[in-house]
mmCIF file of C-alpha atoms in Angstrom:
data_model
loop_
_atom_site.group_PDB
_atom_site.id
_atom_site.type_symbol
_atom_site.label_atom_id
_atom_site.label_comp_id
_atom_site.label_asym_id
_atom_site.label_seq_id
_atom_site.Cartn_x
_atom_site.Cartn_y
_atom_site.Cartn_z
ATOM 1 C CA UNK H 1 -5.494 -12.247 -21.568
ATOM 2 C CA UNK H 2 -8.058 -10.754 -18.882
ATOM 3 C CA UNK H 3 -6.586 -6.928 -18.942
ATOM 4 C CA UNK H 4 -7.507 -3.315 -19.593
ATOM 5 C CA UNK H 5 -8.286 -2.344 -23.101
ATOM 6 C CA UNK H 6 -5.452 -1.708 -25.304
ATOM 7 C CA UNK H 7 -3.846 1.131 -27.486
ATOM 8 C CA UNK H 8 -2.830 4.575 -24.589
ATOM 9 C CA UNK H 9 -5.402 5.135 -21.658
ATOM 10 C CA UNK H 10 -4.862 7.493 -18.460
ATOM 11 C CA UNK H 11 -6.569 6.504 -15.067
ATOM 12 C CA UNK H 12 -5.728 8.454 -11.448
ATOM 13 C CA UNK H 13 -3.600 5.891 -10.185
ATOM 14 C CA UNK H 14 -3.951 4.568 -6.551
ATOM 15 C CA UNK H 15 -1.573 5.180 -3.365
ATOM 16 C CA UNK H 16 0.664 2.457 -1.335
ATOM 17 C CA UNK H 17 -1.434 4.047 1.894
ATOM 18 C CA UNK H 18 -4.412 2.639 0.148
ATOM 19 C CA UNK H 19 -3.644 -0.775 0.260
ATOM 20 C CA UNK H 20 -1.976 -3.540 1.939
ATOM 21 C CA UNK H 21 1.664 -2.415 3.622
ATOM 22 C CA UNK H 22 4.025 -1.386 1.165
ATOM 23 C CA UNK H 23 7.164 -3.964 1.908
ATOM 24 C CA UNK H 24 4.723 -6.603 3.303
ATOM 25 C CA UNK H 25 5.923 -9.759 0.590
ATOM 26 C CA UNK H 26 5.292 -13.217 0.743
ATOM 27 C CA UNK H 27 8.791 -13.693 3.001
ATOM 28 C CA UNK H 28 7.516 -12.201 6.212
ATOM 29 C CA UNK H 29 8.461 -9.985 8.417
ATOM 30 C CA UNK H 30 12.772 -8.526 8.241
ATOM 31 C CA UNK H 31 14.307 -9.522 11.949
ATOM 32 C CA UNK H 32 17.640 -7.657 13.317
ATOM 33 C CA UNK H 33 19.270 -10.817 12.412
ATOM 34 C CA UNK H 34 18.080 -10.331 8.497
ATOM 35 C CA UNK H 35 18.645 -7.099 8.714
ATOM 36 C CA UNK H 36 21.917 -7.288 10.288
ATOM 37 C CA UNK H 37 23.044 -9.565 7.250
ATOM 38 C CA UNK H 38 21.229 -6.812 4.466
ATOM 39 C CA UNK H 39 23.869 -4.648 5.917
ATOM 40 C CA UNK H 40 26.491 -6.202 5.671
ATOM 41 C CA UNK H 41 25.277 -7.591 1.737
ATOM 42 C CA UNK H 42 25.085 -3.735 1.449
ATOM 43 C CA UNK H 43 29.301 -2.819 1.773
ATOM 44 C CA UNK H 44 30.168 -0.783 -1.015
ATOM 45 C CA UNK H 45 26.414 0.535 -2.178
ATOM 46 C CA UNK H 46 25.290 3.617 -1.791
ATOM 47 C CA UNK H 47 21.183 4.266 -0.243
ATOM 48 C CA UNK H 48 19.194 6.813 -1.974
ATOM 49 C CA UNK H 49 17.840 8.045 1.366
ATOM 50 C CA UNK H 50 17.036 12.188 1.866
ATOM 51 C CA UNK H 51 19.384 14.140 0.907
ATOM 52 C CA UNK H 52 20.475 12.515 -2.150
ATOM 53 C CA UNK H 53 20.075 14.119 -4.965
ATOM 54 C CA UNK H 54 17.960 11.465 -6.635
ATOM 55 C CA UNK H 55 15.567 10.931 -3.641
ATOM 56 C CA UNK H 56 12.545 13.006 -4.871
ATOM 57 C CA UNK H 57 13.315 10.827 -8.251
ATOM 58 C CA UNK H 58 13.583 7.386 -6.656
ATOM 59 C CA UNK H 59 10.239 8.180 -4.412
ATOM 60 C CA UNK H 60 8.403 9.148 -7.781
ATOM 61 C CA UNK H 61 9.833 5.655 -9.217
ATOM 62 C CA UNK H 62 8.780 3.579 -6.531
ATOM 63 C CA UNK H 63 5.363 4.724 -5.532
ATOM 64 C CA UNK H 64 4.143 4.929 -9.385
ATOM 65 C CA UNK H 65 5.403 1.474 -9.733
ATOM 66 C CA UNK H 66 3.439 0.224 -6.358
ATOM 67 C CA UNK H 67 0.614 1.187 -8.454
ATOM 68 C CA UNK H 68 1.641 0.073 -11.974
ATOM 69 C CA UNK H 69 1.901 -3.004 -9.814
ATOM 70 C CA UNK H 70 -1.366 -3.301 -9.011
ATOM 71 C CA UNK H 71 -2.705 -3.175 -11.756
ATOM 72 C CA UNK H 72 -1.345 -6.742 -12.953
ATOM 73 C CA UNK H 73 -2.888 -8.174 -9.545
ATOM 74 C CA UNK H 74 -6.222 -6.892 -10.059
ATOM 75 C CA UNK H 75 -5.745 -7.940 -13.956
ATOM 76 C CA UNK H 76 -3.442 -11.084 -13.841
ATOM 77 C CA UNK H 77 -2.504 -12.935 -17.314
ATOM 78 C CA UNK H 78 -4.755 -15.627 -18.882
ATOM 79 C CA UNK H 79 -2.602 -16.973 -21.460
ATOM 80 C CA UNK H 80 0.309 -15.323 -23.101
ATOM 81 C CA UNK H 81 0.140 -11.661 -24.411
ATOM 82 C CA UNK H 82 -1.539 -11.170 -27.180
ATOM 83 C CA UNK H 83 -0.556 -8.024 -30.806
ATOM 84 C CA UNK H 84 -2.473 -5.859 -28.364
ATOM 85 C CA UNK H 85 -0.821 -6.256 -24.774
ATOM 86 C CA UNK H 86 2.387 -5.744 -26.909
ATOM 87 C CA UNK H 87 1.112 -2.022 -27.475
ATOM 88 C CA UNK H 88 -0.572 -1.586 -24.324
ATOM 89 C CA UNK H 89 0.376 1.842 -22.657
ATOM 90 C CA UNK H 90 -1.058 2.484 -19.156
ATOM 91 C CA UNK H 91 -0.320 5.986 -17.630
ATOM 92 C CA UNK H 92 -1.355 6.407 -13.951
ATOM 93 C CA UNK H 93 -1.453 10.210 -12.653
ATOM 94 C CA UNK H 94 -0.236 10.843 -9.597
ATOM 95 C CA UNK H 95 0.008 13.995 -7.344
ATOM 96 C CA UNK H 96 3.044 16.022 -9.038
ATOM 97 C CA UNK H 97 4.064 13.126 -11.597
ATOM 98 C CA UNK H 98 2.848 10.758 -13.984
ATOM 99 C CA UNK H 99 3.488 7.065 -14.419
ATOM 100 C CA UNK H 100 3.276 5.089 -17.909
ATOM 101 C CA UNK H 101 3.451 1.122 -18.334
ATOM 102 C CA UNK H 102 4.512 -0.092 -21.700
ATOM 103 C CA UNK H 103 3.341 -3.663 -22.950
ATOM 104 C CA UNK H 104 2.633 -3.821 -19.215
ATOM 105 C CA UNK H 105 -0.231 -6.772 -19.782
ATOM 106 C CA UNK H 106 3.099 -8.488 -21.693
ATOM 107 C CA UNK H 107 5.605 -7.898 -18.777
ATOM 108 C CA UNK H 108 2.992 -9.666 -16.347
ATOM 109 C CA UNK H 109 2.706 -12.509 -18.279
ATOM 110 C CA UNK H 110 6.776 -12.480 -18.334
ATOM 111 C CA UNK H 111 7.282 -12.818 -14.648
ATOM 112 C CA UNK H 112 4.029 -15.051 -14.166
ATOM 113 C CA UNK H 113 6.158 -17.156 -16.419
ATOM 114 C CA UNK H 114 9.512 -17.031 -14.517
ATOM 115 C CA UNK H 115 7.789 -17.227 -11.227
ATOM 116 C CA UNK H 116 8.142 -13.937 -9.923
ATOM 117 C CA UNK H 117 5.235 -13.502 -7.667
ATOM 118 C CA UNK H 118 4.086 -9.427 -8.187
ATOM 119 C CA UNK H 119 3.146 -9.456 -4.613
ATOM 120 C CA UNK H 120 7.135 -9.589 -4.044
ATOM 121 C CA UNK H 121 7.622 -7.588 -6.918
ATOM 122 C CA UNK H 122 5.433 -5.110 -5.691
ATOM 123 C CA UNK H 123 7.051 -5.090 -1.655
ATOM 124 C CA UNK H 124 10.486 -4.582 -3.854
ATOM 125 C CA UNK H 125 10.351 -2.072 -5.841
ATOM 126 C CA UNK H 126 7.762 -0.151 -4.457
ATOM 127 C CA UNK H 127 7.875 1.904 -0.824
ATOM 128 C CA UNK H 128 9.538 -0.450 1.187
ATOM 129 C CA UNK H 129 12.952 0.516 1.732
ATOM 130 C CA UNK H 130 15.559 2.906 -0.431
ATOM 131 C CA UNK H 131 16.954 1.993 -3.961
ATOM 132 C CA UNK H 132 20.797 1.240 -4.304
ATOM 133 C CA UNK H 133 23.078 3.275 -5.883
ATOM 134 C CA UNK H 134 26.634 2.155 -7.069
ATOM 135 C CA UNK H 135 29.305 3.227 -8.214
ATOM 136 C CA UNK H 136 28.645 2.652 -12.201
ATOM 137 C CA UNK H 137 32.098 1.825 -14.789
ATOM 138 C CA UNK H 138 29.359 2.194 -17.610
ATOM 139 C CA UNK H 139 30.421 5.507 -20.199
ATOM 140 C CA UNK H 140 27.292 5.810 -20.224
ATOM 141 C CA UNK H 141 24.423 8.684 -19.304
ATOM 142 C CA UNK H 142 22.665 6.625 -17.798
ATOM 143 C CA UNK H 143 21.022 6.267 -14.230
ATOM 144 C CA UNK H 144 21.414 2.605 -12.774
ATOM 145 C CA UNK H 145 19.886 1.599 -9.421
ATOM 146 C CA UNK H 146 19.162 -1.602 -7.346
ATOM 147 C CA UNK H 147 15.815 -2.677 -5.745
ATOM 148 C CA UNK H 148 16.218 -2.691 -1.387
ATOM 149 C CA UNK H 149 17.084 -6.284 -1.286
ATOM 150 C CA UNK H 150 19.239 -6.376 -4.353
ATOM 151 C CA UNK H 151 16.866 -8.415 -6.758
ATOM 152 C CA UNK H 152 16.192 -6.153 -9.042
ATOM 153 C CA UNK H 153 17.528 -3.794 -11.291
ATOM 154 C CA UNK H 154 16.825 -0.664 -12.298
ATOM 155 C CA UNK H 155 18.341 1.841 -15.594
ATOM 156 C CA UNK H 156 17.654 4.689 -17.540
ATOM 157 C CA UNK H 157 16.831 4.489 -20.730
ATOM 158 C CA UNK H 158 16.707 6.598 -23.875
ATOM 159 C CA UNK H 159 13.422 6.681 -26.023
ATOM 160 C CA UNK H 160 15.142 5.261 -29.191
ATOM 161 C CA UNK H 161 16.953 2.606 -26.724
ATOM 162 C CA UNK H 162 13.224 2.133 -25.685
ATOM 163 C CA UNK H 163 11.224 2.748 -29.084
ATOM 164 C CA UNK H 164 14.035 -0.827 -30.486
ATOM 165 C CA UNK H 165 13.250 -3.189 -26.961
ATOM 166 C CA UNK H 166 9.808 -2.575 -27.195
ATOM 167 C CA UNK H 167 9.779 -3.619 -31.215
ATOM 168 C CA UNK H 168 12.097 -6.417 -30.396
ATOM 169 C CA UNK H 169 10.067 -8.008 -26.887
ATOM 170 C CA UNK H 170 7.505 -10.110 -28.950
ATOM 171 C CA UNK H 171 10.214 -12.116 -30.202
ATOM 172 C CA UNK H 172 12.411 -11.273 -27.040
ATOM 173 C CA UNK H 173 9.674 -13.497 -25.263
ATOM 174 C CA UNK H 174 9.540 -15.727 -28.095
ATOM 175 C CA UNK H 175 13.134 -16.523 -27.509
ATOM 176 C CA UNK H 176 12.757 -17.353 -23.840
ATOM 177 C CA UNK H 177 9.990 -20.377 -24.468
ATOM 178 C CA UNK H 178 12.409 -21.971 -26.897
ATOM 179 C CA UNK H 179 15.844 -21.184 -24.995
ATOM 180 C CA UNK H 180 13.924 -20.984 -21.547
ATOM 181 C CA UNK H 181 17.559 -21.405 -19.709
ATOM 182 C CA UNK H 182 18.962 -18.148 -21.442
ATOM 183 C CA UNK H 183 21.434 -15.969 -20.559
ATOM 184 C CA UNK H 184 19.439 -12.858 -21.678
ATOM 185 C CA UNK H 185 18.287 -10.585 -19.189
ATOM 186 C CA UNK H 186 14.688 -10.933 -17.782
ATOM 187 C CA UNK H 187 13.622 -7.713 -18.854
ATOM 188 C CA UNK H 188 10.566 -7.373 -16.312
ATOM 189 C CA UNK H 189 9.348 -4.311 -16.976
ATOM 190 C CA UNK H 190 9.712 -0.430 -19.326
ATOM 191 C CA UNK H 191 7.876 2.794 -18.082
ATOM 192 C CA UNK H 192 8.264 6.086 -18.338
ATOM 193 C CA UNK H 193 8.204 9.442 -16.062
ATOM 194 C CA UNK H 194 6.852 12.648 -16.354
ATOM 195 C CA UNK H 195 7.489 15.131 -13.738
ATOM 196 C CA UNK H 196 4.724 17.808 -13.585
ATOM 197 C CA UNK H 197 4.798 18.964 -17.501
ATOM 198 C CA UNK H 198 8.383 17.964 -17.723
ATOM 199 C CA UNK H 199 10.096 16.108 -20.166
ATOM 200 C CA UNK H 200 9.368 12.313 -20.394
ATOM 201 C CA UNK H 201 12.270 9.726 -18.947
ATOM 202 C CA UNK H 202 12.533 6.231 -19.396
ATOM 203 C CA UNK H 203 13.355 3.321 -17.277
ATOM 204 C CA UNK H 204 13.489 -0.323 -17.714
ATOM 205 C CA UNK H 205 13.540 -3.251 -14.383
ATOM 206 C CA UNK H 206 15.819 -6.259 -14.911
ATOM 207 C CA UNK H 207 16.160 -9.235 -12.491
ATOM 208 C CA UNK H 208 20.185 -8.726 -11.350
ATOM 209 C CA UNK H 209 22.413 -11.093 -12.951
ATOM 210 C CA UNK H 210 24.090 -11.105 -9.374
ATOM 211 C CA UNK H 211 21.988 -11.470 -7.015
ATOM 212 C CA UNK H 212 22.514 -13.169 -4.483
ATOM 213 C CA UNK H 213 25.492 -10.548 -3.813
ATOM 214 C CA UNK H 214 26.414 -12.288 -0.230
ATOM 215 C CA UNK H 215 29.800 -14.004 -1.525
ATOM 216 C CA UNK H 216 30.672 -12.179 -4.803
ATOM 217 C CA UNK H 217 34.405 -11.269 -5.111
ATOM 218 C CA UNK H 218 34.803 -10.144 -9.063
ATOM 219 C CA UNK H 219 32.477 -8.402 -11.005
ATOM 220 C CA UNK H 220 33.055 -7.985 -15.069
ATOM 221 C CA UNK H 221 31.653 -6.536 -18.127
ATOM 222 C CA UNK H 222 33.148 -7.667 -21.057
ATOM 223 C CA UNK H 223 32.189 -6.871 -24.486
ATOM 224 C CA UNK H 224 35.360 -8.833 -26.840
ATOM 225 C CA UNK H 225 37.330 -6.176 -27.649
ATOM 226 C CA UNK H 226 39.915 -3.868 -25.845
ATOM 227 C CA UNK H 227 39.388 -0.038 -26.434
ATOM 228 C CA UNK H 228 38.169 1.987 -23.296
ATOM 229 C CA UNK H 229 37.710 -2.116 -21.841
ATOM 230 C CA UNK H 230 40.066 -1.003 -18.454
ATOM 231 C CA UNK H 231 39.177 0.006 -14.993
ATOM 232 C CA UNK H 232 41.245 1.411 -12.904
ATOM 233 C CA UNK H 233 40.709 -1.602 -9.615
ATOM 234 C CA UNK H 234 39.606 -0.202 -6.468
ATOM 235 C CA UNK H 235 42.448 -0.037 -3.738
ATOM 236 C CA UNK H 236 42.767 -3.295 -1.499
ATOM 237 C CA UNK H 237 40.278 -3.468 1.636
ATOM 238 C CA UNK H 238 37.832 -0.579 -0.088
ATOM 239 C CA UNK H 239 34.479 -1.151 -0.083
ATOM 240 C CA UNK H 240 33.627 -0.109 -2.968
ATOM 241 C CA UNK H 241 31.561 -2.704 -5.339
ATOM 242 C CA UNK H 242 33.408 -1.920 -9.124
ATOM 243 C CA UNK H 243 32.385 -3.630 -12.195
ATOM 244 C CA UNK H 244 35.778 -4.677 -14.513
ATOM 245 C CA UNK H 245 36.255 -4.832 -18.022
ATOM 246 C CA UNK H 246 38.144 -6.729 -20.418
ATOM 247 C CA UNK H 247 41.327 -5.682 -19.724
ATOM 248 C CA UNK H 248 41.280 -6.409 -15.983
ATOM 249 C CA UNK H 249 40.481 -10.159 -17.211
ATOM 250 C CA UNK H 250 44.041 -10.901 -18.716
ATOM 251 C CA UNK H 251 45.238 -14.209 -17.650
ATOM 252 C CA UNK H 252 42.453 -15.314 -15.992
ATOM 253 C CA UNK H 253 39.788 -18.993 -17.052
ATOM 254 C CA UNK H 254 36.520 -19.170 -15.646
ATOM 255 C CA UNK H 255 36.383 -23.231 -14.921
ATOM 256 C CA UNK H 256 32.724 -24.771 -15.152
ATOM 257 C CA UNK H 257 34.529 -28.620 -16.370
ATOM 258 C CA UNK H 258 31.195 -30.611 -18.027
ATOM 259 C CA UNK H 259 29.358 -27.205 -17.983
ATOM 260 C CA UNK H 260 31.412 -25.348 -20.344
ATOM 261 C CA UNK H 261 29.897 -27.078 -23.595
ATOM 262 C CA UNK H 262 26.614 -25.904 -22.502
ATOM 263 C CA UNK H 263 28.074 -22.520 -21.831
ATOM 264 C CA UNK H 264 29.400 -22.457 -25.361
ATOM 265 C CA UNK H 265 26.154 -23.622 -27.191
ATOM 266 C CA UNK H 266 23.680 -21.099 -25.008
ATOM 267 C CA UNK H 267 26.271 -18.358 -26.665
ATOM 268 C CA UNK H 268 25.866 -19.433 -29.926
ATOM 269 C CA UNK H 269 21.813 -19.214 -29.497
ATOM 270 C CA UNK H 270 21.645 -16.452 -27.400
ATOM 271 C CA UNK H 271 24.017 -13.862 -30.237
ATOM 272 C CA UNK H 272 22.676 -15.051 -33.103
ATOM 273 C CA UNK H 273 19.001 -13.923 -31.624
ATOM 274 C CA UNK H 274 21.205 -10.579 -31.160
ATOM 275 C CA UNK H 275 22.419 -11.002 -34.317
ATOM 276 C CA UNK H 276 19.378 -11.605 -35.918
ATOM 277 C CA UNK H 277 17.390 -8.434 -34.655
ATOM 278 C CA UNK H 278 20.805 -6.085 -35.510
ATOM 279 C CA UNK H 279 21.908 -5.252 -32.472
ATOM 280 C CA UNK H 280 25.440 -5.356 -30.632
ATOM 281 C CA UNK H 281 27.260 -3.159 -27.740
ATOM 282 C CA UNK H 282 25.874 -5.474 -25.782
ATOM 283 C CA UNK H 283 27.805 -6.965 -22.667
ATOM 284 C CA UNK H 284 28.819 -10.627 -20.344
ATOM 285 C CA UNK H 285 28.116 -9.652 -16.989
ATOM 286 C CA UNK H 286 30.502 -12.369 -15.115
ATOM 287 C CA UNK H 287 31.040 -12.334 -11.454
ATOM 288 C CA UNK H 288 32.666 -14.972 -9.056
ATOM 289 C CA UNK H 289 32.000 -17.058 -6.245
ATOM 290 C CA UNK H 290 33.891 -19.323 -4.105
ATOM 291 C CA UNK H 291 32.201 -22.387 -3.242
ATOM 292 C CA UNK H 292 32.769 -23.886 0.174
ATOM 293 C CA UNK H 293 34.114 -27.255 0.758
ATOM 294 C CA UNK H 294 30.625 -28.521 1.395
ATOM 295 C CA UNK H 295 28.989 -27.017 -2.055
ATOM 296 C CA UNK H 296 31.788 -28.550 -3.842
ATOM 297 C CA UNK H 297 32.529 -32.703 -4.872
ATOM 298 C CA UNK H 298 30.073 -34.981 -5.989
ATOM 299 C CA UNK H 299 27.857 -34.241 -3.359
ATOM 300 C CA UNK H 300 26.393 -31.205 -4.226
ATOM 301 C CA UNK H 301 27.129 -31.385 -8.479
ATOM 302 C CA UNK H 302 25.025 -30.209 -10.685
ATOM 303 C CA UNK H 303 24.254 -34.332 -11.216
ATOM 304 C CA UNK H 304 22.550 -35.366 -8.757
ATOM 305 C CA UNK H 305 20.760 -31.996 -8.041
ATOM 306 C CA UNK H 306 16.884 -31.982 -9.470
ATOM 307 C CA UNK H 307 16.000 -29.934 -12.646
ATOM 308 C CA UNK H 308 13.991 -26.893 -12.549
ATOM 309 C CA UNK H 309 12.041 -25.078 -15.688
ATOM 310 C CA UNK H 310 10.921 -22.260 -14.885
ATOM 311 C CA UNK H 311 7.115 -22.582 -14.370
ATOM 312 C CA UNK H 312 4.699 -21.636 -16.749
ATOM 313 C CA UNK H 313 6.441 -21.233 -20.304
ATOM 314 C CA UNK H 314 5.551 -23.790 -22.359
ATOM 315 C CA UNK H 315 7.520 -24.256 -25.641
ATOM 316 C CA UNK H 316 6.338 -26.662 -28.969
ATOM 317 C CA UNK H 317 10.535 -27.000 -29.234
ATOM 318 C CA UNK H 318 11.609 -30.557 -28.923
ATOM 319 C CA UNK H 319 14.229 -30.005 -25.285
ATOM 320 C CA UNK H 320 16.982 -31.320 -26.797
ATOM 321 C CA UNK H 321 16.739 -28.081 -29.430
ATOM 322 C CA UNK H 322 16.075 -26.045 -25.807
ATOM 323 C CA UNK H 323 19.292 -26.856 -24.509
ATOM 324 C CA UNK H 324 18.300 -27.203 -20.753
ATOM 325 C CA UNK H 325 21.017 -27.599 -18.130
ATOM 326 C CA UNK H 326 19.973 -29.110 -14.562
ATOM 327 C CA UNK H 327 19.830 -26.073 -12.107
ATOM 328 C CA UNK H 328 21.190 -25.188 -8.538
ATOM 329 C CA UNK H 329 18.973 -24.872 -6.106
ATOM 330 C CA UNK H 330 19.231 -21.264 -5.524
ATOM 331 C CA UNK H 331 17.240 -17.841 -6.038
ATOM 332 C CA UNK H 332 18.011 -16.733 -9.581
ATOM 333 C CA UNK H 333 19.444 -19.986 -10.586
ATOM 334 C CA UNK H 334 18.784 -19.153 -14.301
ATOM 335 C CA UNK H 335 22.243 -16.846 -14.234
ATOM 336 C CA UNK H 336 24.687 -18.831 -11.988
ATOM 337 C CA UNK H 337 26.552 -22.244 -13.590
ATOM 338 C CA UNK H 338 28.717 -23.767 -11.152
ATOM 339 C CA UNK H 339 32.303 -25.200 -11.846
ATOM 340 C CA UNK H 340 34.539 -27.699 -9.955
ATOM 341 C CA UNK H 341 35.840 -24.644 -7.490
ATOM 342 C CA UNK H 342 33.634 -21.279 -8.477
ATOM 343 C CA UNK H 343 30.088 -20.443 -8.732
ATOM 344 C CA UNK H 344 30.017 -18.193 -11.486
ATOM 345 C CA UNK H 345 26.996 -15.388 -11.947
ATOM 346 C CA UNK H 346 26.383 -15.029 -16.299
ATOM 347 C CA UNK H 347 24.056 -12.536 -17.824
ATOM 348 C CA UNK H 348 23.521 -11.001 -21.348
ATOM 349 C CA UNK H 349 22.501 -7.720 -21.351
ATOM 350 C CA UNK H 350 22.156 -3.896 -22.643
ATOM 351 C CA UNK H 351 20.537 -5.606 -25.756
ATOM 352 C CA UNK H 352 18.619 -2.666 -26.823
ATOM 353 C CA UNK H 353 21.513 -0.517 -29.296
ATOM 354 C CA UNK H 354 20.722 -1.283 -33.439
ATOM 355 C CA UNK H 355 23.141 -1.062 -35.777
ATOM 356 C CA UNK H 356 22.043 1.689 -37.561
ATOM 357 C CA UNK H 357 23.789 5.405 -39.583
ATOM 358 C CA UNK H 358 24.230 6.474 -36.461
ATOM 359 C CA UNK H 359 26.262 3.349 -35.407
ATOM 360 C CA UNK H 360 28.379 2.569 -38.627
ATOM 361 C CA UNK H 361 28.832 6.255 -39.000
ATOM 362 C CA UNK H 362 30.397 5.382 -35.279
ATOM 363 C CA UNK H 363 32.628 2.318 -37.188
ATOM 364 C CA UNK H 364 33.820 4.667 -39.193
ATOM 365 C CA UNK H 365 35.225 6.676 -36.813
ATOM 366 C CA UNK H 366 36.722 4.329 -34.341
ATOM 367 C CA UNK H 367 38.596 2.141 -37.777
ATOM 368 C CA UNK H 368 40.469 5.639 -38.713
ATOM 369 C CA UNK H 369 40.714 6.407 -35.007
ATOM 370 C CA UNK H 370 42.228 2.811 -33.622
ATOM 371 C CA UNK H 371 43.841 1.189 -36.234
ATOM 372 C CA UNK H 372 44.583 -2.577 -35.440
ATOM 373 C CA UNK H 373 43.298 -1.927 -31.906
ATOM 374 C CA UNK H 374 39.678 -3.798 -31.648
ATOM 375 C CA UNK H 375 36.384 -1.442 -30.329
ATOM 376 C CA UNK H 376 32.777 -2.441 -29.638
ATOM 377 C CA UNK H 377 31.253 -0.071 -32.323
ATOM 378 C CA UNK H 378 30.816 -3.034 -35.192
ATOM 379 C CA UNK H 379 28.516 -4.854 -37.399
ATOM 380 C CA UNK H 380 26.223 -7.432 -34.710
ATOM 381 C CA UNK H 381 27.295 -10.381 -37.225
ATOM 382 C CA UNK H 382 31.329 -9.862 -36.055
ATOM 383 C CA UNK H 383 30.282 -8.824 -32.822
ATOM 384 C CA UNK H 384 28.972 -11.946 -31.990
ATOM 385 C CA UNK H 385 31.474 -14.005 -33.548
ATOM 386 C CA UNK H 386 34.019 -12.290 -31.339
ATOM 387 C CA UNK H 387 32.047 -12.460 -28.321
ATOM 388 C CA UNK H 388 31.194 -16.163 -28.466
ATOM 389 C CA UNK H 389 35.185 -16.594 -29.499
ATOM 390 C CA UNK H 390 36.250 -14.692 -26.390
ATOM 391 C CA UNK H 391 34.162 -17.362 -24.104
ATOM 392 C CA UNK H 392 35.221 -20.023 -26.024
ATOM 393 C CA UNK H 393 39.375 -18.679 -24.992
ATOM 394 C CA UNK H 394 38.590 -17.621 -21.637
ATOM 395 C CA UNK H 395 36.539 -20.827 -20.641
ATOM 396 C CA UNK H 396 37.770 -24.653 -19.330
#
């Protein structure tokens, strides 16, 4: 791979002002109609603008990510990542802060394999528009952001979670090569941010499962258990965007028709992989979008759509063992499944919690605290089996 030399490096970062216009992408200049539609699609989200407590932080993230992506544009990948690519750390020094890019060449190759243009990635995450915030129902202390076009999701992570993600990264890339239509969230970057001489903050970037957002009506985070798995729904007519949980889904089903068998098999493949990594506490994100009349029926069925593959990914596996499917002709097709009446957005997220001593002790405590009830902290084998059983019980 044509990339900077491996190992920790520190360089002075270019600024967006020194290059092309940061908001420019291959999609062209936004017109008035586009902006009106964009504003409508942002209902329930909050712009992190001047005066917001996180504005300064997100401005640093935007400037840092613009410069970090410029490195991968200047040194594009020429082949699959090497061992050195997975261990590279590049630190770019900006005025008042430093941004680190971890395993940058490996992630650049992964983005390329997904057909994601670096210019679009840079424009969405750079200083072309404010990041968006939503009310999170997560119990973690992480901060969550969306890029201004809602295509990319950013989340702060603990150092130990970042270590786990990077340790698993080569096997994660290999799994996506073997199963290019996997439900695993597409991780696109891991970074650190240090302000002045303060403590490093870490954050990840991934493709948003809930994209495009236009007509999504319900969102869920499913773990297959009951303790702490209820969210008080927003009042009717409220613009708040809430992600509901397992207990909110009681009495509902996912009607996939002939797609159900594909989903059940892919859940088995993906959770078996996570079990091998000794990972637990991940979630199946789901969202619903009712199909319009002209989007239903045989004429628009997946059986009659063009099969699309993930560009740039070659695998020695037989196509049958890859569990490929016909993808819809839609942005974010890897996370979309169409049933007879509804479109479903599905993806497995939060892949960084390892079943170590801390989680084993938590399991013992919860066993005593919640006798006879199901909770999230169980062995990876039990966690994977239970989530697959949940999907099987709630699909038809």
